[in-house]
Amino acid sequence: MSRVTTDAERNAIQQAFRQKLDEDELLNCMRCGFCLPACPTYIMTKQEAASPRGRIALMKGVYDGTIAYDDDIGRQLDLCLGCRACETACPSGVKYGHLLENARSAINENKRKTLKEKAIRKLTFKDLFPNQKRMRQVTGLVRLYQKSGLKKLAEATGAINILPETLRTMQSILPEIPDAKAMRERPVHLAPIFVDQPSAAETATTHANIATNEEAPINHNAENPVKRVAFFAGCLMDTMFLKTNEATLKLLQLSGCEIFIPPDQACCGALHGHSGEAAGARELAKRNIEAFEKLDCDTIVTNAGGCGAYLIDYAHLLADDPEWSERAARFSSCIKDLSEVLLECGFLEKYHLSLPNQVVTFQDSCHLRNVMQTATAPRRLLQAIDGITYRELREADVCCGSAGIYNLLHEDMATGLIDRKMGHVKNIMPHVIVTANPGCLLQMKFGIKRHGLESKMEAVHIADLLLKSVSGC
Amino acid sequence: MLDKAFKEKLMAIVGQDNVLDSKENQVAFSYDATPGFQSLPDAVVFPGSTEDVQAIVKLCREMKTPTVPRGSGTNLSAGTCPVQGGIVLSFQRMDQILELDEENLTLTVQPGVVTQKICEYVEARGFFYPPDPSSMKISTIGGNIMENSGGLRGLKYGVTRDYVLGLTVVLANGDILHTGGKLAKDVAGYDLTRLMVGSEGTLGIVTEAILKLVPPPPSKMTMLSVYESMDDAAETVSAIIAAKIIPATLEFLDRATIEVVEDYAHVGLPTEAAAILLIEQDGDPEVVKRDIQQIADICRKHGARSVQTAQTAEEAQALLTARRTALSACARKRPTTILEDATVPRSKVADMVKAINRIAEKYQLTICTFGHAGDGNLHPTVLTDVRDQDEMARVEKAFQEIFATAIELGGTITGEHGVGAMKAPYLKWKIGDSGIRTMQAIKTALDPDNLLNPGKLFVPDHANSVGTGNPASAPTQTAERMMKK
Ligand SMILES: Cc1cc2nc3c(=O)[nH]c(=O)nc-3n(C[C@H](O)[C@H](O)[C@H](O)COP(=O)(O)OP(=O)(O)OC[C@H]3O[C@@H](n4cnc5c(N)ncnc54)[C@H](O)[C@@H]3O)c2cc1C
Ligand code: SF4
Ligand code: SF4
């Protein structure tokens, strides 16, 4: 818990609000309230102050100087999931996400933190996420924990119970971490695969070949790909969810894409941006823009809604930087979700997708839906799979409570949201809950476990399910 | 912040968690959907029952503290802005549907139920509750009753007033009043139900309502008529009414509105058209078909470029939903959106549209016009910027001229949004001195200390309607109040 704000900090925060917040955007909110029913924290609390309209009024209050910043206001802004469902609901087009991010950064930069908070922030934002090598090392530790028997020991002895419930369950649902070598040796370029040519079809079946395709004899017209794309790997996706990244690449290859994966790409910076660490986020943004612009691809594919949405926001993040604004805007305009790219490349026309009979549903990733505006593409892909019965989940567009690391910081709200979600899930009892973002995937797994439904259903990333449906196994 | 003893007494009534007076909550209850008005309450209280409300009202009377009842704060006349501070009474906890009486076709509800929930609840059980303000997704029935709200279906089905059969009201003296009942007929004395409906929280506090339901229409058809000229569209409206056809919905949108709505909703509206009419008829299938046919003919005769009917229920729904976002969508264009609610006799819609255009040109303002044309209820909406003093002065003048024109044409200053604090200076224009005296007499009789939603309906006439920052205007008062806090 952070310290109580002092008077000097209050003033500095108010000044920072005036500098950072866009007055037009604050005024743009005409307080119609259309966003209230879409807001998860309002749904859960029924408190005006916990609604988008309320939070904008709080920000405007501080901006105008009609009220002084206080810790209640800080807490209320923290309680926001940043899911941006309010933006999709807002007919006035208020860019709430930008207001929130700027307000958080104004607070973060002007409020002294406890030593502990400082240390955690430094570790997370300076040492860990910007550094893919460290990410691999830390994820490697989790692997060690899983493989060494420590996990079993911790669970058997009850030592695990010192963790809060969310963390405790989280550690039990993490996917099996790939080994260090696999995480280190990532491909940088992949040629398309055309299955009508038998040799290619064979190579298409094993994951191991993906990394070596580059050297494999390319007899599938690599000169003439359906599309040249760049792939944004993502720090969590390229470590903990490596298998999903491999499936993603394979799907892109199968739809005829030539793929470039710049090795010098960095973490997207979303975690920084959402936590008020704007400077760190900007650094990462620049690194990514540099890494991708030299490829000269007009499509950059992501398979994590959270990252994709943040990459799209680079245009906003660097809008005031004359050297970078144009480059950022160009970069942002290239970002597309896997599902959209697959449809564009005619994936559905190329393959007959099938799976054993089962009920499937889709839980939207908030940022995929509300920022990348991708909601129908994943559903279209799923509905095209023979053998599945697609059932729409009630409130699929409401946040599951994952929201980056929100579930660890605001356990009550996050748990309330996942319980509500699982209530809707139980009404349709799917065999598979499909997601399109690692955070959502973990949170849905968490929900399944928390509600004792492990034997009835599983949560998977859309790329994994789609790849499975190509081979029909 | 509240006086400690006062706060403790409030807490004793509703419980500790239901009295909020932090800065954060004062701000969150300082506004409604009216631009330019903001003022902090001393506290927000969440009653759970009629008895709670009664106890709070009595306590506030003792303490000489204003009470401002509030639903979802979507009103457009500064009706819930606590201009004199005091206690905001929020009905979020009183949000239950109490009884569906299938034999008497009534629904009993608490005031905090969201309008859309009522519609969905009764429709799922084979009944129909027609009043559907565009804000229905979020507005409460308490707010609807107190503003006597209309909606897209108002032309054929009437407004909220026509569906309120009885009320439970806590009066300023703490008495609990029951008006009306589950009765189709009732002439026992004054019609207090109708007195309360539309009284904007100034005469009493509604804690329960009995609503009238009707059977749902067996079928409906929705169509879009597209025009190259606004006048043609407006004349079509008058012509349809003159032909003695009463469609369920007859909505008008001008080009600027079409553009912003399409920009948000992507439902395929013709953005290059000068105006469109969105028309819906419901009833028996043959009647609906015949009416729609006839309406289509009238549209074409009056210069419609194209007339299309929605092919599916979803398509029709999407069009109506898009129309409901019109006001908020207007805010896309400029920082400040000020909407008016001038209403004229139906036959004068074309004249009013012309007048609005002329006034917009005269004062060099961007005005989007849309509204319930079939009701003669237009919403000229000025897109402006509160920070531009010069423009705001022109806005004020333009609105005065719009009100004057509406009254000249036999109309009124507000058709459905209420007077509140915003239009209080203009009430006299519509009802005259004797009207004001009569209304004030009623107010004084029921609320002698002026503690129920004070500062609404009646104010000194030097205040202005849109808050341009003149010395006497509401925002300045607000700023002073805020400083004091
Ligand atoms: C985008 C938009 C579209 C709109 N469209 C329409 C429309 O189509 N038609 C229309 O008529 N209006 C419309 N409105 C205006 C507004 O939504 C309505 O007036 C609505 O009825 C207000 O409901 P509310 O719950 O928000 O009430 P509030 O705004 O909270 O309150 C309205 C009034 O009722 C009083 N009140 C509330 N509850 C009680 C109670 N229990 N007892 C006593 N007094 C009470 C308040 O003091 C206030 O005077 C629109 C508003 C917006 C923002
Ligand atoms: S929907 Fe948009 S304009 Fe309306 S209150 Fe919410 S943020 Fe403000
Ligand atoms: S971002 Fe999500 S949680 Fe935050 S105000 Fe908007 S809808 Fe609510």
PDB file of C-alpha atoms and ligand atoms in Angstrom, chain A residues 28-36 52-53 56 86 89-94 96, chain B residues 328 331, ligand 2:
ATOM      1  CA  ASN A  28     -15.809  15.584 -24.895  1.00  0.00           C
ATOM      2  CA  CYS A  29     -17.461  13.460 -22.246  1.00  0.00           C
ATOM      3  CA  MET A  30     -20.992  14.836 -22.255  1.00  0.00           C
ATOM      4  CA  ARG A  31     -21.881  12.708 -19.202  1.00  0.00           C
ATOM      5  CA  CYS A  32     -24.687  10.834 -20.927  1.00  0.00           C
ATOM      6  CA  GLY A  33     -23.914   7.698 -18.944  1.00  0.00           C
ATOM      7  CA  PHE A  34     -24.109   5.325 -21.934  1.00  0.00           C
ATOM      8  CA  CYS A  35     -20.837   3.766 -20.800  1.00  0.00           C
ATOM      9  CA  LEU A  36     -22.054   2.820 -17.326  1.00  0.00           C
ATOM     10  CA  PRO A  52     -16.137   5.801 -16.554  1.00  0.00           C
ATOM     11  CA  ARG A  53     -18.303   8.917 -16.297  1.00  0.00           C
ATOM     12  CA  ILE A  56     -13.615  11.283 -16.015  1.00  0.00           C
ATOM     13  CA  CYS A  86     -16.336   2.307 -22.039  1.00  0.00           C
ATOM     14  CA  ALA A  89     -19.851   1.982 -25.615  1.00  0.00           C
ATOM     15  CA  CYS A  90     -19.258   5.728 -25.880  1.00  0.00           C
ATOM     16  CA  PRO A  91     -21.087   7.349 -28.791  1.00  0.00           C
ATOM     17  CA  SER A  92     -19.084  10.549 -28.266  1.00  0.00           C
ATOM     18  CA  GLY A  93     -15.816   8.768 -28.969  1.00  0.00           C
ATOM     19  CA  VAL A  94     -14.154   9.791 -25.694  1.00  0.00           C
ATOM     20  CA  TYR A  96     -10.856   7.218 -21.985  1.00  0.00           C
TER      21      TYR A  96
ATOM     22  CA  SER B 328     -24.018  11.575 -27.499  1.00  0.00           C
ATOM     23  CA  ALA B 331     -20.340  15.293 -28.977  1.00  0.00           C
TER      24      ALA B 331
HETATM   25  S1  SF4 C   2     -20.560   7.287 -22.875  1.00  0.00           S
HETATM   26 FE1  SF4 C   2     -18.875   8.684 -23.365  1.00  0.00          FE
HETATM   27  S2  SF4 C   2     -19.760  10.728 -23.262  1.00  0.00           S
HETATM   28 FE2  SF4 C   2     -21.220   9.351 -22.276  1.00  0.00          FE
HETATM   29  S3  SF4 C   2     -20.638   9.475 -20.096  1.00  0.00           S
HETATM   30 FE3  SF4 C   2     -19.530   7.740 -20.947  1.00  0.00          FE
HETATM   31  S4  SF4 C   2     -17.533   8.573 -21.578  1.00  0.00           S
HETATM   32 FE4  SF4 C   2     -18.906  10.318 -21.240  1.00  0.00          FE
END
